[in-house]
Short mmCIF file of C-alpha atoms and ligand atoms in Angstrom, two decimals:
data_model
loop_
_atom_site.label_atom_id
_atom_site.label_comp_id
_atom_site.label_asym_id
_atom_site.label_seq_id
_atom_site.Cartn_x
_atom_site.Cartn_y
_atom_site.Cartn_z
CA UNK A 1 -89.12 22.31 169.82
CA UNK A 2 -91.19 22.18 166.54
CA UNK A 3 -94.78 21.77 167.05
CA UNK A 4 -96.21 19.54 163.99
CA UNK A 5 -99.79 19.95 165.15
CA UNK A 6 -99.74 23.20 164.20
CA UNK A 7 -98.80 22.50 160.45
CA UNK A 8 -102.32 21.93 159.14
CA UNK A 9 -103.04 25.41 160.39
CA UNK A 10 -100.81 27.00 157.98
CA UNK A 11 -102.33 29.42 155.51
CA UNK A 12 -102.60 28.61 152.15
CA UNK A 13 -103.06 31.99 149.96
CA UNK A 14 -106.51 32.12 148.59
CA UNK A 15 -106.90 33.72 145.02
CA UNK A 16 -109.98 35.49 144.94
CA UNK A 17 -111.32 35.47 141.03
CA UNK A 18 -114.29 37.83 141.99
CA UNK A 19 -111.68 40.64 142.28
CA UNK A 20 -110.67 40.33 138.79
CA UNK A 21 -111.96 42.78 136.23
CA UNK A 22 -113.40 41.02 133.03
CA UNK A 23 -113.49 43.55 130.20
CA UNK A 24 -117.13 44.11 129.36
CA UNK A 25 -118.41 46.05 126.16
CA UNK A 26 -121.75 47.56 126.12
CA UNK A 27 -122.93 47.41 122.41
CA UNK A 28 -126.46 49.31 123.13
CA UNK A 29 -124.59 52.50 123.83
CA UNK A 30 -122.75 52.58 120.18
CA UNK A 31 -125.08 54.33 117.68
CA UNK A 32 -124.99 52.65 114.58
CA UNK A 33 -127.36 54.27 112.28
CA UNK A 34 -126.36 57.68 111.72
CA UNK A 35 -124.45 59.44 108.98
CA UNK A 36 -121.76 61.56 110.63
CA UNK A 37 -122.18 65.20 110.51
CA UNK A 38 -119.42 67.39 109.22
CA UNK A 39 -118.03 70.04 111.42
CA UNK A 40 -115.92 72.54 109.86
CA UNK A 41 -114.64 75.56 112.37
CA UNK A 42 -118.29 76.61 113.63
CA UNK A 43 -120.21 75.26 110.58
CA UNK A 44 -121.68 71.74 111.09
CA UNK A 45 -123.11 70.21 108.09
CA UNK A 46 -125.93 67.54 108.75
CA UNK A 47 -124.68 65.52 105.92
CA UNK A 48 -120.45 65.12 105.54
CA UNK A 49 -121.07 65.58 101.73
CA UNK A 50 -119.25 68.90 99.92
CA UNK A 51 -120.75 69.20 96.38
CA UNK A 52 -117.39 69.89 94.72
CA UNK A 53 -117.25 73.32 92.87
CA UNK A 54 -117.49 72.80 89.24
CA UNK A 55 -116.88 75.56 86.51
CA UNK A 56 -117.58 76.80 84.40
CA UNK A 57 -120.95 77.72 85.58
CA UNK A 58 -121.90 73.86 86.22
CA UNK A 59 -122.09 74.76 89.92
CA UNK A 60 -123.79 77.82 90.70
CA UNK A 61 -126.63 79.05 93.01
CA UNK A 62 -129.28 76.40 91.51
CA UNK A 63 -127.12 73.56 92.55
CA UNK A 64 -125.29 75.02 95.74
CA UNK A 65 -128.43 75.85 97.47
CA UNK A 66 -130.28 72.60 96.60
CA UNK A 67 -127.28 70.86 98.36
CA UNK A 68 -127.22 73.06 101.03
CA UNK A 69 -130.83 72.94 101.88
CA UNK A 70 -130.73 69.37 101.98
CA UNK A 71 -127.98 69.43 104.97
CA UNK A 72 -124.80 69.07 102.46
CA UNK A 73 -122.37 71.76 101.96
CA UNK A 74 -122.94 73.93 98.21
CA UNK A 75 -120.31 75.09 96.20
CA UNK A 76 -120.31 77.69 93.60
CA UNK A 77 -117.54 77.49 91.04
CA UNK A 78 -116.13 81.41 90.67
CA UNK A 79 -113.77 80.67 87.49
CA UNK A 80 -114.74 82.32 84.63
CA UNK A 81 -118.05 82.95 86.18
CA UNK A 82 -118.61 85.98 84.71
CA UNK A 83 -119.12 84.01 81.32
CA UNK A 84 -122.77 83.92 82.25
CA UNK A 85 -123.02 87.68 80.98
CA UNK A 86 -123.12 87.76 77.15
CA UNK A 87 -120.63 91.16 77.54
CA UNK A 88 -117.59 88.93 78.96
CA UNK A 89 -115.29 89.68 76.53
CA UNK A 90 -115.86 93.39 77.09
CA UNK A 91 -115.83 93.40 80.83
CA UNK A 92 -114.07 90.07 82.03
CA UNK A 93 -112.34 90.83 85.22
CA UNK A 94 -115.23 92.63 86.21
CA UNK A 95 -117.89 90.38 85.05
CA UNK A 96 -116.58 87.55 86.80
CA UNK A 97 -116.77 89.59 90.25
CA UNK A 98 -120.21 90.78 89.45
CA UNK A 99 -121.43 87.57 88.72
CA UNK A 100 -119.56 85.92 91.85
CA UNK A 101 -121.40 88.10 94.01
CA UNK A 102 -124.92 87.53 92.36
CA UNK A 103 -124.81 83.76 92.58
CA UNK A 104 -123.82 84.00 96.30
CA UNK A 105 -126.49 86.46 97.05
CA UNK A 106 -128.93 83.89 94.72
CA UNK A 107 -127.94 81.11 96.63
CA UNK A 108 -128.23 83.07 100.23
CA UNK A 109 -131.85 83.72 98.97
CA UNK A 110 -132.57 79.97 98.46
CA UNK A 111 -130.95 78.63 101.28
CA UNK A 112 -129.82 79.01 104.79
CA UNK A 113 -127.72 76.14 104.61
CA UNK A 114 -123.88 76.22 104.02
CA UNK A 115 -122.58 77.78 101.12
CA UNK A 116 -118.96 77.71 100.00
CA UNK A 117 -117.01 79.02 97.05
CA UNK A 118 -114.22 77.49 94.97
CA UNK A 119 -111.66 79.69 93.28
CA UNK A 120 -108.73 78.37 91.38
CA UNK A 121 -105.45 79.71 92.84
CA UNK A 122 -104.19 79.63 89.12
CA UNK A 123 -106.80 82.25 87.82
CA UNK A 124 -105.35 86.13 87.59
CA UNK A 125 -108.39 87.53 89.31
CA UNK A 126 -108.00 84.98 92.39
CA UNK A 127 -107.45 87.83 95.04
CA UNK A 128 -110.37 89.69 93.65
CA UNK A 129 -112.65 86.37 93.68
CA UNK A 130 -111.81 85.95 97.50
CA UNK A 131 -112.36 89.68 98.58
CA UNK A 132 -115.92 88.90 97.04
CA UNK A 133 -116.52 85.72 98.89
CA UNK A 134 -115.17 87.29 102.02
CA UNK A 135 -117.35 90.36 101.35
CA UNK A 136 -120.44 88.60 100.90
CA UNK A 137 -119.60 86.44 104.15
CA UNK A 138 -119.88 82.91 102.42
CA UNK A 139 -119.36 80.03 104.96
CA UNK A 140 -116.11 78.96 103.38
CA UNK A 141 -113.78 78.80 100.54
CA UNK A 142 -112.32 75.85 98.44
CA UNK A 143 -109.02 76.83 96.79
CA UNK A 144 -107.66 74.57 94.62
CA UNK A 145 -105.51 74.19 91.21
CA UNK A 146 -102.21 75.74 92.98
CA UNK A 147 -101.07 76.28 96.48
CA UNK A 148 -103.06 79.01 98.29
CA UNK A 149 -99.80 80.21 100.28
CA UNK A 150 -98.82 83.61 99.35
CA UNK A 151 -101.04 86.75 99.77
CA UNK A 152 -104.01 85.21 101.58
CA UNK A 153 -106.13 87.71 103.58
CA UNK A 154 -106.17 85.71 106.64
CA UNK A 155 -107.20 88.42 108.73
CA UNK A 156 -109.82 89.61 106.82
CA UNK A 157 -110.94 85.84 106.39
CA UNK A 158 -111.37 85.31 110.03
CA UNK A 159 -112.96 88.66 110.77
CA UNK A 160 -115.63 87.85 108.35
CA UNK A 161 -115.83 84.29 109.58
CA UNK A 162 -115.14 82.33 106.17
CA UNK A 163 -113.41 79.32 106.63
CA UNK A 164 -110.53 78.28 104.38
CA UNK A 165 -110.00 74.48 102.58
CA UNK A 166 -107.25 74.29 100.27
CA UNK A 167 -107.56 71.41 97.95
CA UNK A 168 -104.42 69.11 97.76
CA UNK A 169 -103.40 65.91 96.00
CA UNK A 170 -100.64 64.84 98.27
CA UNK A 171 -99.69 64.98 101.80
CA UNK A 172 -96.62 66.63 100.75
CA UNK A 173 -98.49 69.60 99.45
CA UNK A 174 -100.78 69.77 102.24
CA UNK A 175 -97.86 69.99 104.65
CA UNK A 176 -96.33 72.73 102.54
CA UNK A 177 -99.45 74.66 102.58
CA UNK A 178 -99.96 74.17 106.37
CA UNK A 179 -96.34 74.78 107.35
CA UNK A 180 -96.18 78.35 105.24
CA UNK A 181 -99.39 79.07 107.05
CA UNK A 182 -98.16 78.86 110.63
CA UNK A 183 -94.84 80.66 109.57
CA UNK A 184 -96.61 83.63 107.41
CA UNK A 185 -99.93 83.98 109.30
CA UNK A 186 -99.27 81.99 112.49
CA UNK A 187 -102.83 80.31 111.69
CA UNK A 188 -103.90 77.12 109.79
CA UNK A 189 -106.58 76.31 107.47
CA UNK A 190 -109.90 74.60 108.60
CA UNK A 191 -109.91 71.45 106.46
CA UNK A 192 -108.59 69.92 103.58
CA UNK A 193 -109.69 68.40 100.51
CA UNK A 194 -107.67 65.43 99.16
CA UNK A 195 -108.68 65.18 95.34
CA UNK A 196 -107.57 61.71 93.93
CA UNK A 197 -106.85 60.76 90.30
CA UNK A 198 -110.41 59.56 89.70
CA UNK A 199 -112.04 63.23 89.93
CA UNK A 200 -113.23 65.24 87.28
CA UNK A 201 -112.05 68.31 85.79
CA UNK A 202 -108.50 69.30 86.13
CA UNK A 203 -106.29 66.77 87.96
CA UNK A 204 -103.33 67.66 90.34
CA UNK A 205 -101.30 64.81 89.07
CA UNK A 206 -98.59 64.06 86.28
CA UNK A 207 -100.12 61.75 83.50
CA UNK A 208 -97.95 58.77 84.68
CA UNK A 209 -99.56 59.11 87.96
CA UNK A 210 -103.13 58.77 87.23
CA UNK A 211 -103.10 55.12 86.95
CA UNK A 212 -100.28 54.31 89.08
CA UNK A 213 -102.08 52.84 92.34
CA UNK A 214 -99.42 54.53 94.49
CA UNK A 215 -100.92 57.75 93.90
CA UNK A 216 -104.84 56.43 94.48
CA UNK A 217 -106.87 58.44 96.92
CA UNK A 218 -107.12 55.23 99.04
CA UNK A 219 -103.58 55.92 99.63
CA UNK A 220 -102.72 59.29 99.58
CA UNK A 221 -105.78 59.89 102.16
CA UNK A 222 -104.25 58.49 105.34
CA UNK A 223 -100.80 59.95 104.22
CA UNK A 224 -102.71 63.48 104.27
CA UNK A 225 -104.70 62.55 107.56
CA UNK A 226 -101.28 61.86 109.37
CA UNK A 227 -99.96 65.14 108.19
CA UNK A 228 -102.87 66.86 109.51
CA UNK A 229 -102.68 65.29 112.76
CA UNK A 230 -99.42 67.10 113.47
CA UNK A 231 -101.38 70.50 113.33
CA UNK A 232 -104.53 69.54 114.72
CA UNK A 233 -102.62 68.29 118.19
CA UNK A 234 -100.44 71.61 117.55
CA UNK A 235 -103.07 73.99 117.30
CA UNK A 236 -105.63 71.82 119.40
CA UNK A 237 -108.20 72.40 116.56
CA UNK A 238 -109.88 69.81 114.62
CA UNK A 239 -108.94 69.93 110.78
CA UNK A 240 -111.35 67.60 108.72
CA UNK A 241 -109.72 65.93 105.82
CA UNK A 242 -112.49 65.54 102.83
CA UNK A 243 -111.91 62.77 100.30
CA UNK A 244 -112.54 63.71 96.69
CA UNK A 245 -112.27 61.81 93.31
CA UNK A 246 -114.37 58.86 92.30
CA UNK A 247 -116.75 58.66 95.58
CA UNK A 248 -119.58 57.67 93.61
CA UNK A 249 -121.86 55.60 96.20
CA UNK A 250 -122.58 55.68 100.08
CA UNK A 251 -120.58 52.65 100.39
CA UNK A 252 -117.49 54.79 99.09
CA UNK A 253 -118.33 57.22 101.41
CA UNK A 254 -118.24 54.73 104.28
CA UNK A 255 -115.05 53.44 103.09
CA UNK A 256 -113.38 56.87 102.78
CA UNK A 257 -114.35 57.45 106.03
CA UNK A 258 -112.82 54.33 107.66
CA UNK A 259 -109.92 55.54 106.04
CA UNK A 260 -109.80 58.55 108.15
CA UNK A 261 -111.75 61.12 106.13
CA UNK A 262 -114.35 63.46 107.99
CA UNK A 263 -116.66 64.20 105.02
CA UNK A 264 -116.31 63.46 100.95
CA UNK A 265 -116.56 65.79 98.14
CA UNK A 266 -118.63 65.04 95.05
CA UNK A 267 -118.61 66.16 91.65
CA UNK A 268 -119.80 63.73 88.85
CA UNK A 269 -122.86 62.56 90.81
CA UNK A 270 -124.18 66.42 91.37
CA UNK A 271 -123.84 66.83 87.52
CA UNK A 272 -126.90 64.58 86.87
CA UNK A 273 -129.34 66.14 88.77
CA UNK A 274 -132.17 68.24 87.97
CA UNK A 275 -130.71 71.37 90.30
CA UNK A 276 -127.41 71.07 88.47
CA UNK A 277 -126.77 74.45 86.58
CA UNK A 278 -125.63 73.08 83.43
CA UNK A 279 -127.82 72.71 80.27
CA UNK A 280 -129.69 69.46 79.85
CA UNK A 281 -127.38 68.22 76.89
CA UNK A 282 -124.33 68.54 79.27
CA UNK A 283 -125.96 66.10 81.73
CA UNK A 284 -127.14 63.92 79.05
CA UNK A 285 -123.21 63.47 78.16
CA UNK A 286 -123.02 61.86 81.19
CA UNK A 287 -125.90 59.39 80.83
CA UNK A 288 -124.70 58.48 77.25
CA UNK A 289 -121.11 57.67 77.92
CA UNK A 290 -119.53 54.75 78.02
CA UNK A 291 -116.47 53.92 80.14
CA UNK A 292 -114.12 54.03 77.13
CA UNK A 293 -115.22 57.34 76.36
CA UNK A 294 -113.82 58.93 79.47
CA UNK A 295 -110.03 60.23 78.89
CA UNK A 296 -107.32 62.12 80.02
CA UNK A 297 -106.85 65.72 78.19
CA UNK A 298 -103.74 68.19 78.01
CA UNK A 299 -105.58 71.21 79.21
CA UNK A 300 -104.06 74.74 77.75
CA UNK A 301 -103.60 75.15 81.71
CA UNK A 302 -100.76 73.17 82.08
CA UNK A 303 -102.41 70.48 83.66
CA UNK A 304 -103.84 67.05 82.88
CA UNK A 305 -107.80 67.03 83.07
CA UNK A 306 -110.33 64.30 82.83
CA UNK A 307 -113.36 64.68 80.09
CA UNK A 308 -115.81 62.69 77.80
CA UNK A 309 -114.51 62.33 74.53
CA UNK A 310 -116.41 63.97 71.60
CA UNK A 311 -115.66 65.47 68.43
CA UNK A 312 -114.29 68.65 69.65
CA UNK A 313 -111.36 66.80 71.74
CA UNK A 314 -110.75 64.43 68.65
CA UNK A 315 -110.38 67.04 66.49
CA UNK A 316 -107.83 68.67 69.16
CA UNK A 317 -105.92 65.90 69.70
CA UNK A 318 -105.76 65.54 65.58
CA UNK A 319 -103.92 68.80 65.89
CA UNK A 320 -106.66 71.18 64.77
CA UNK A 321 -106.84 74.65 66.20
CA UNK A 322 -109.98 76.26 67.10
CA UNK A 323 -110.79 79.74 66.50
CA UNK A 324 -111.03 81.92 69.64
CA UNK A 325 -109.90 84.85 71.26
CA UNK A 326 -108.50 85.38 74.65
CA UNK A 327 -110.64 87.89 76.78
CA UNK A 328 -107.97 89.01 79.36
CA UNK A 329 -105.67 85.97 80.02
CA UNK A 330 -107.53 84.49 82.88
CA UNK A 331 -105.17 81.68 83.54
CA UNK A 332 -101.73 82.31 84.65
CA UNK A 333 -100.37 79.42 83.31
CA UNK A 334 -102.36 79.24 79.92
CA UNK A 335 -100.07 79.09 77.01
CA UNK A 336 -102.11 81.53 74.78
CA UNK A 337 -99.99 81.37 71.74
CA UNK A 338 -99.72 77.77 71.37
CA UNK A 339 -103.21 76.92 72.93
CA UNK A 340 -105.12 75.30 70.34
CA UNK A 341 -108.48 76.25 72.20
CA UNK A 342 -109.29 78.68 74.92
CA UNK A 343 -110.21 76.11 78.05
CA UNK A 344 -112.80 78.92 79.70
CA UNK A 345 -114.84 78.95 76.13
CA UNK A 346 -114.82 75.58 75.43
CA UNK A 347 -116.32 74.92 78.81
CA UNK A 348 -118.94 77.64 78.89
CA UNK A 349 -119.82 76.49 75.65
CA UNK A 350 -120.59 72.89 76.91
CA UNK A 351 -122.30 74.38 80.33
CA UNK A 352 -124.66 75.90 77.60
CA UNK A 353 -125.26 72.64 75.67
CA UNK A 354 -122.86 73.50 72.92
CA UNK A 355 -120.59 70.23 72.59
CA UNK A 356 -119.57 70.73 69.33
CA UNK A 357 -117.75 73.73 70.50
CA UNK A 358 -116.64 72.47 74.13
CA UNK A 359 -116.81 69.51 76.11
CA UNK A 360 -117.58 67.81 79.28
CA UNK A 361 -115.10 67.69 82.31
CA UNK A 362 -116.21 64.27 84.02
CA UNK A 363 -115.05 61.92 86.85
CA UNK A 364 -113.99 58.57 85.94
CA UNK A 365 -117.25 57.21 87.40
CA UNK A 366 -119.22 59.15 84.86
CA UNK A 367 -120.26 56.04 82.66
CA UNK A 368 -121.98 54.59 85.58
CA UNK A 369 -124.76 57.76 85.71
CA UNK A 370 -128.03 56.38 84.46
CA UNK A 371 -130.23 58.85 84.88
CA UNK A 372 -130.80 62.37 86.23
CA UNK A 373 -132.50 62.71 89.81
CA UNK A 374 -132.93 65.45 92.22
CA UNK A 375 -130.55 66.30 94.80
CA UNK A 376 -132.70 65.27 97.47
CA UNK A 377 -133.25 61.56 96.19
CA UNK A 378 -129.41 61.53 95.58
CA UNK A 379 -128.31 62.74 98.85
CA UNK A 380 -130.93 59.94 100.51
CA UNK A 381 -130.02 57.31 98.44
CA UNK A 382 -126.21 57.91 99.46
CA UNK A 383 -127.42 57.98 103.15
CA UNK A 384 -129.35 54.77 102.78
CA UNK A 385 -126.14 53.14 101.43
CA UNK A 386 -123.91 54.49 103.67
CA UNK A 387 -126.22 53.16 106.37
CA UNK A 388 -126.52 50.05 105.01
CA UNK A 389 -122.43 49.76 104.42
CA UNK A 390 -122.27 50.70 108.17
CA UNK A 391 -124.93 47.98 109.33
CA UNK A 392 -122.75 45.33 107.24
CA UNK A 393 -119.45 47.01 108.94
CA UNK A 394 -121.33 46.81 112.16
CA UNK A 395 -122.55 43.20 111.66
CA UNK A 396 -118.69 42.04 110.95
CA UNK A 397 -117.80 44.23 114.06
CA UNK A 398 -120.51 42.57 115.97
CA UNK A 399 -119.43 38.98 114.81
CA UNK A 400 -116.06 39.92 115.99
CA UNK A 401 -116.82 40.92 119.29
CA UNK A 402 -118.86 37.80 119.67
CA UNK A 403 -115.81 35.59 118.57
CA UNK A 404 -113.79 37.88 121.24
CA UNK A 405 -116.62 37.04 123.85
CA UNK A 406 -116.34 33.39 123.28
CA UNK A 407 -112.51 33.65 123.52
CA UNK A 408 -112.82 35.37 126.81
CA UNK A 409 -115.12 33.03 128.35
CA UNK A 410 -112.79 30.03 127.30
CA UNK A 411 -109.82 31.94 128.72
CA UNK A 412 -111.84 32.70 132.00
CA UNK A 413 -112.33 28.52 132.32
CA UNK A 414 -108.74 28.21 131.31
CA UNK A 415 -107.60 30.27 134.04
CA UNK A 416 -109.86 28.82 136.57
CA UNK A 417 -108.70 25.16 135.98
CA UNK A 418 -105.19 26.82 135.95
CA UNK A 419 -105.71 28.19 139.07
CA UNK A 420 -107.19 25.29 140.98
CA UNK A 421 -104.74 22.79 139.44
CA UNK A 422 -101.91 25.45 141.05
CA UNK A 423 -103.54 25.57 144.64
CA UNK A 424 -103.58 21.29 144.33
CA UNK A 425 -100.27 21.13 143.46
CA UNK A 426 -99.48 23.95 146.37
CA UNK A 427 -101.16 21.83 148.51
CA UNK A 428 -99.33 18.56 147.51
CA UNK A 429 -96.10 20.49 147.71
CA UNK A 430 -96.71 21.55 151.21
CA UNK A 431 -97.78 18.00 152.25
CA UNK A 432 -94.46 16.50 150.59
CA UNK A 433 -92.47 19.37 152.45
CA UNK A 434 -94.26 18.32 155.71
CA UNK A 435 -93.37 14.47 155.07
CA UNK A 436 -89.85 15.14 154.28
CA UNK A 437 -89.03 17.39 157.12
CA UNK A 438 -90.81 14.82 159.47
CA UNK A 439 -88.58 12.05 158.15
CA UNK A 440 -85.29 14.55 158.35
CA UNK A 441 -86.60 15.03 162.08
CA UNK A 442 -86.96 11.66 162.90
CA UNK A 443 -83.56 10.77 161.52
CA UNK A 444 -82.03 13.46 163.66
CA UNK A 445 -83.82 12.05 166.86
CA UNK A 446 -82.71 8.64 166.12
CA UNK A 447 -79.09 10.08 165.83
CA UNK A 448 -79.76 11.79 168.95
CA UNK A 449 -80.87 8.97 170.92
CA UNK A 450 -77.85 6.71 169.48
CA UNK A 451 -75.21 9.52 170.65
CA UNK A 452 -77.38 9.50 173.95
CA UNK A 453 -76.70 5.66 174.26
CA UNK A 454 -72.93 5.86 173.66
CA UNK A 455 -72.70 8.94 176.07
CA UNK A 456 -74.66 6.67 178.83
CA UNK A 457 -72.65 3.59 177.88
CA UNK A 458 -69.63 5.79 178.38
CA UNK A 459 -70.71 7.16 181.23
CA UNK A 460 -71.33 3.88 182.66
CA UNK A 461 -68.02 3.13 182.25
CA UNK A 462 -66.27 5.90 183.86
CA UNK A 463 -68.41 5.56 186.73
CA UNK A 464 -67.09 2.20 186.93
CA UNK A 465 -63.74 3.16 186.47
CA UNK A 466 -64.10 5.80 188.96
CA UNK A 467 -65.54 3.17 191.45
CA UNK A 468 -62.41 0.93 190.58
CA UNK A 469 -60.34 3.62 190.89
CA UNK A 470 -61.58 4.35 194.56
CA UNK A 471 -61.05 1.18 195.70
CA UNK A 472 -57.58 1.04 194.56
CA UNK A 473 -57.06 4.33 196.15
CA UNK A 474 -58.36 3.07 199.31
CA UNK A 475 -56.36 -0.13 199.20
CA UNK A 476 -53.24 2.11 198.56
CA UNK A 477 -54.18 4.52 201.36
CA UNK A 478 -54.52 1.22 203.88
CA UNK A 479 -51.39 -0.24 202.45
CA UNK A 480 -49.14 2.83 203.31
CA UNK A 481 -50.60 3.67 206.66
CA UNK A 482 -49.63 0.26 207.72
CA UNK A 483 -46.14 0.24 206.08
CA UNK A 484 -45.65 3.48 208.12
CA UNK A 485 -46.65 2.06 211.32
CA UNK A 486 -44.56 -0.65 211.13
CA UNK A 487 -41.78 1.68 210.45
C1 LIG B 501 -117.75 68.98 85.39
C2 LIG B 501 -116.78 69.55 86.34
C3 LIG B 501 -116.05 70.76 86.74
C4 LIG B 501 -115.22 70.80 87.87
N1 LIG B 501 -114.46 71.87 87.76
C5 LIG B 501 -113.81 72.60 88.72
C6 LIG B 501 -113.17 73.62 89.05
O1 LIG B 501 -113.74 74.68 88.63
N2 LIG B 501 -112.78 73.81 90.28
C7 LIG B 501 -112.19 72.75 91.07
O2 LIG B 501 -111.47 72.96 92.08
N3 LIG B 501 -112.71 71.54 90.93
C8 LIG B 501 -113.52 71.35 89.86
N4 LIG B 501 -114.07 69.74 89.59
C9 LIG B 501 -113.52 68.78 90.45
C10 LIG B 501 -114.66 68.78 91.30
O3 LIG B 501 -114.88 69.98 92.31
C11 LIG B 501 -114.67 67.29 92.45
O4 LIG B 501 -113.49 67.52 93.47
C12 LIG B 501 -114.59 66.07 91.78
O5 LIG B 501 -115.34 66.02 90.53
C13 LIG B 501 -114.73 64.86 92.72
O6 LIG B 501 -114.57 63.94 92.08
P1 LIG B 501 -115.70 63.09 91.34
O7 LIG B 501 -116.46 63.82 89.84
O8 LIG B 501 -115.35 61.52 90.87
O9 LIG B 501 -117.08 62.96 92.64
C14 LIG B 501 -114.81 69.65 88.44
C15 LIG B 501 -115.61 68.54 88.39
C16 LIG B 501 -116.32 68.12 87.48
C17 LIG B 501 -117.01 67.15 86.95
#
């Protein structure tokens, strides 16, 4: 029989809230106020800032060593570097090799920091210049203006521990270089510079792409990061992606880091430093230029370039041909016969401060430069601005985190209310269940007792009939016996 007295002992499952793990964030463990270092292979720069190589002769041992001394990466521009030698027209190729070697050695005397060399793939002595960089064991080479794919002396680079960073303008170019390296050399470059259309100097874009937002650095950088990621995974090696072109403030650096960059390359800002190797008149051209003076030119190299408009460039666009002789066809793609001027000569003249016979390449932000400062001050200013932007970002993050916490607390309360009302419902359900059970039982008991009564009545009836039958039978026996006796 079901024992109703036991029903109160039925176990109601208990939910133990103490077992639930509520997410916990420890803000104190996050290091907010430090600009990240830039690691390229085994070279670690204290500051994630590469001073872009600037030719002809704009970034030599002076600028590069100053940047390296402050913890950044200083880069010597190799193209037409032999023009430093007044005898360039007699020595050309050899002058380039000699001058590059000399500048690397000078830079290394001035710093124990990181020194790189920028070499244009498009120059005819690309290989010779690369070999000098390897022999002089610079820390890294930046290879732009063309795809560094064919004939790269990878073994020599590796044994001299010289890191390689191609400069690209699209994820497609980055993919092509990395794929080809894997195929040809079973190796990959050590990093990539992505140069967007706001950069100074020659640009890796068609003219109609320069102002098209689809080709903005903010758009192409994440694509390059994604492209390189597959090689990082495959080779289990970190490949930093360095953003270049239009980086002007520390806040810009912070923003490009948010988009996946591990470092930035800057050119324009380093021109307006005391240590920049160009003549003061070149630097002053930056300070005095207005936004409207910065224009895109068609370079004889066959690529567009960004420069500060001056009389020289206006004369060229008006169809004037400048007197020039070609030293030795330094650029593969230069149209010597039709070129109205020699680009190397024009750039070298500008470096010397003779802007009547040349022009200054400049980034789209050059008009924002208002004074010449030291590399140290520039890098300190950039760091401060970076940390400020990060602090703002951190403040935003903190506010988001606090909102998330509030939500968590209200969710927890909702949960507790939910659990306790569920428990009540559950208990009510059990009580309801017991009541209906009891009713059903009682109904069954009633049924049973009425059946029992019916049965007892029938039994009584049967007993009564039985008694009557016995009596009848007895009467019949007596009657039969009497009759028999009479016969
Ligand atoms: C005056 C000048 C000369 C440059 N020369 C070269 C060069 O020889 N090779 C190269 O790869 N990039 C060259 N660049 C590009 C810079 O290395 C750098 O990537 C670019 O300027 C970054 O953009 P930003 O000027 O807006 O900072 C030059 C830029 C300037 C402003």
